[in-house]
Amino acid sequence: MTDWRGSGMSVMEVSHRSKAFVAVAEEAEADLRELLAIPAHYKVLFLQGGATGQFAAIPLNLARADSVVDYVNTGAWSKKAIGEAKRHAKVNVAADEAASHYSTVPEQGALRLTPGAAYVHYTPNETIGGVEFPYVPATGDVPLVGDFSSTILSRPLDVSKFGLVYAGAQKNIGPSGLVVVIVREDLIGRARDGVPTVWDYKAMADNGSMLNTPPTFGWYFAGLVFKWLKKQGGLGAIAARNRAKAERLYAAIEASGYYRNPVAANARSWMNVPFTIPDPGLEKTFLAGAREAGLVNLEGHRSVGGFRASIYNAMPIEGVDALIAFMKDFQGRHP
Ligand SMILES: *Cc1c(COP(=O)(O)O)cnc(C)c1O
């Protein structure tokens, strides 16, 4: 932290233009490319402004003000992406899962896609609702854009099906302050006039994401996480672990006859598992007991209440087992 590679400085203090840091940045990109098998005709950008910044940058780069852009609404993050896109393009909501209270994903056949749309945007994993697409939508020649913030690197991904993949770092990549954008080269260089230069994909791609000072520490740290993932055996190995974690937790919820997960069985997230108890009056008791057992951050998102276990890559299977043991014990004490 304070003496990086014998330099007497933290990586936070070295110049982002120094040879040493540029090597770190390039290595992080190379490792990410290897993990996700990113094809050569995609650029990888390390940007700022979070996934929320991309909610605006995507229409500003890929669409004109009078372009139609298709958005699939599967919950809270889709809604935010749609809200921002409406300020910059003509949004067609290609599917809206309101009828199921956002506990489902639309089937491919239910997507009302616009021929010639500038792109189709969807949220592969709804972090708050715990709803995940079990398939990648087919959009023909229209570029597909996915907000992978809460599911990137949880399993292999066929990047070639996408025009653009983006992910805020803070769930599966590293510290907040960084957003990774993987964008097909033919979609670069179309930014409309007036787009802030730091969010013009071409300006950033031409400058190796270093048009201005990048979030150096986050980038460095992301590189360490990519190395850790490679050491775990890559995305195939982490996927097997993530699948086992999720299956174990959902099975325990189902078998309990007490806890409830509201999401349709085919759309249950591997990363975010919301659940409720029969008596919401006991939620504070549950959380206090959990905290005593060393289990924290189980509050459901403030917009929905209940509980949510976020079991990102960093959560080992022992953590899931500890939660299941606590849940059984709590049920026994508050039947
Ligand atoms: C967390 C999250 C975001 C917001 O990310 P910021 O980096 O805070 O802007 C957007 N989309 C999804 C799916 C998320 O999980």
XYZ file of N, CA and C and ligand atoms in Angstrom, residues 49-53 55 77-78 123 125-128 147-150 166-171 176-179 272 312, ligand 1:
102
model
N -17.183 7.556 -13.655
C -18.605 7.911 -13.730
C -19.534 6.740 -13.484
N -18.976 5.575 -13.209
C -19.798 4.424 -12.836
C -20.686 3.943 -13.974
N -21.458 2.925 -13.658
C -22.414 2.413 -14.649
C -23.443 3.495 -14.971
N -23.752 4.316 -13.969
C -24.744 5.377 -14.171
C -24.265 6.380 -15.218
N -22.983 6.655 -15.240
C -22.434 7.522 -16.281
C -22.674 6.921 -17.661
N -25.137 5.076 -18.485
C -26.557 5.200 -18.870
C -26.731 6.365 -19.852
N -32.691 -1.263 -12.010
C -31.586 -0.702 -12.790
C -31.979 -0.465 -14.233
N -32.818 -1.343 -14.775
C -33.337 -1.073 -16.134
C -34.036 0.275 -16.149
N -30.612 -5.464 -18.908
C -29.883 -5.630 -17.649
C -29.825 -7.127 -17.348
N -28.499 -8.861 -15.109
C -28.755 -9.214 -13.705
C -29.250 -7.982 -12.964
N -30.503 -8.055 -12.512
C -31.078 -6.957 -11.723
C -30.635 -7.147 -10.277
N -29.715 -6.313 -9.860
C -29.033 -6.445 -8.579
C -29.995 -6.362 -7.385
N -31.007 -5.498 -7.504
C -31.924 -5.289 -6.382
C -33.003 -6.369 -6.359
N -25.837 -4.236 -19.353
C -25.313 -3.680 -18.095
C -24.943 -4.850 -17.186
N -23.691 -5.259 -17.266
C -23.224 -6.433 -16.523
C -22.648 -6.089 -15.147
N -23.030 -4.927 -14.611
C -22.405 -4.458 -13.363
C -22.342 -5.525 -12.274
N -23.435 -6.266 -12.088
C -23.469 -7.175 -10.945
C -23.296 -8.643 -11.338
N -20.902 -3.365 -20.395
C -20.307 -2.455 -19.415
C -20.611 -2.923 -18.003
N -19.753 -2.493 -17.073
C -19.911 -2.924 -15.689
C -19.226 -1.949 -14.750
N -19.982 -1.394 -13.828
C -19.380 -0.667 -12.716
C -18.526 -1.672 -11.946
N -17.399 -1.204 -11.407
C -16.426 -2.150 -10.865
C -16.825 -2.761 -9.530
N -17.662 -2.066 -8.765
C -17.679 -2.351 -7.322
C -18.324 -3.656 -6.899
N -18.898 -4.415 -7.812
C -19.457 -5.703 -7.400
C -18.450 -6.837 -7.630
N -14.936 0.901 -6.150
C -15.801 1.792 -6.916
C -14.960 2.910 -7.521
N -15.524 3.589 -8.509
C -14.804 4.686 -9.142
C -14.342 4.342 -10.539
N -14.592 3.109 -10.924
C -14.126 2.611 -12.218
C -15.310 1.933 -12.896
N -15.420 2.131 -14.207
C -16.401 1.358 -14.968
C -15.682 0.796 -16.192
N -27.356 -12.242 -6.529
C -28.159 -11.509 -5.546
C -29.411 -12.314 -5.233
N -21.378 -12.420 -4.403
C -20.480 -12.156 -5.526
C -19.297 -13.116 -5.493
C -24.626 -1.093 -9.031
C -25.275 -1.067 -10.361
C -25.350 0.098 -11.136
C -24.854 1.448 -10.648
O -23.505 1.508 -10.652
P -22.764 2.901 -10.283
O -21.352 2.528 -10.525
O -23.090 3.187 -8.857
O -23.262 3.937 -11.217
C -25.943 0.018 -12.378
N -26.440 -1.127 -12.849
C -26.400 -2.266 -12.120
C -26.976 -3.519 -12.676
C -25.819 -2.268 -10.856
O -25.776 -3.389 -10.131
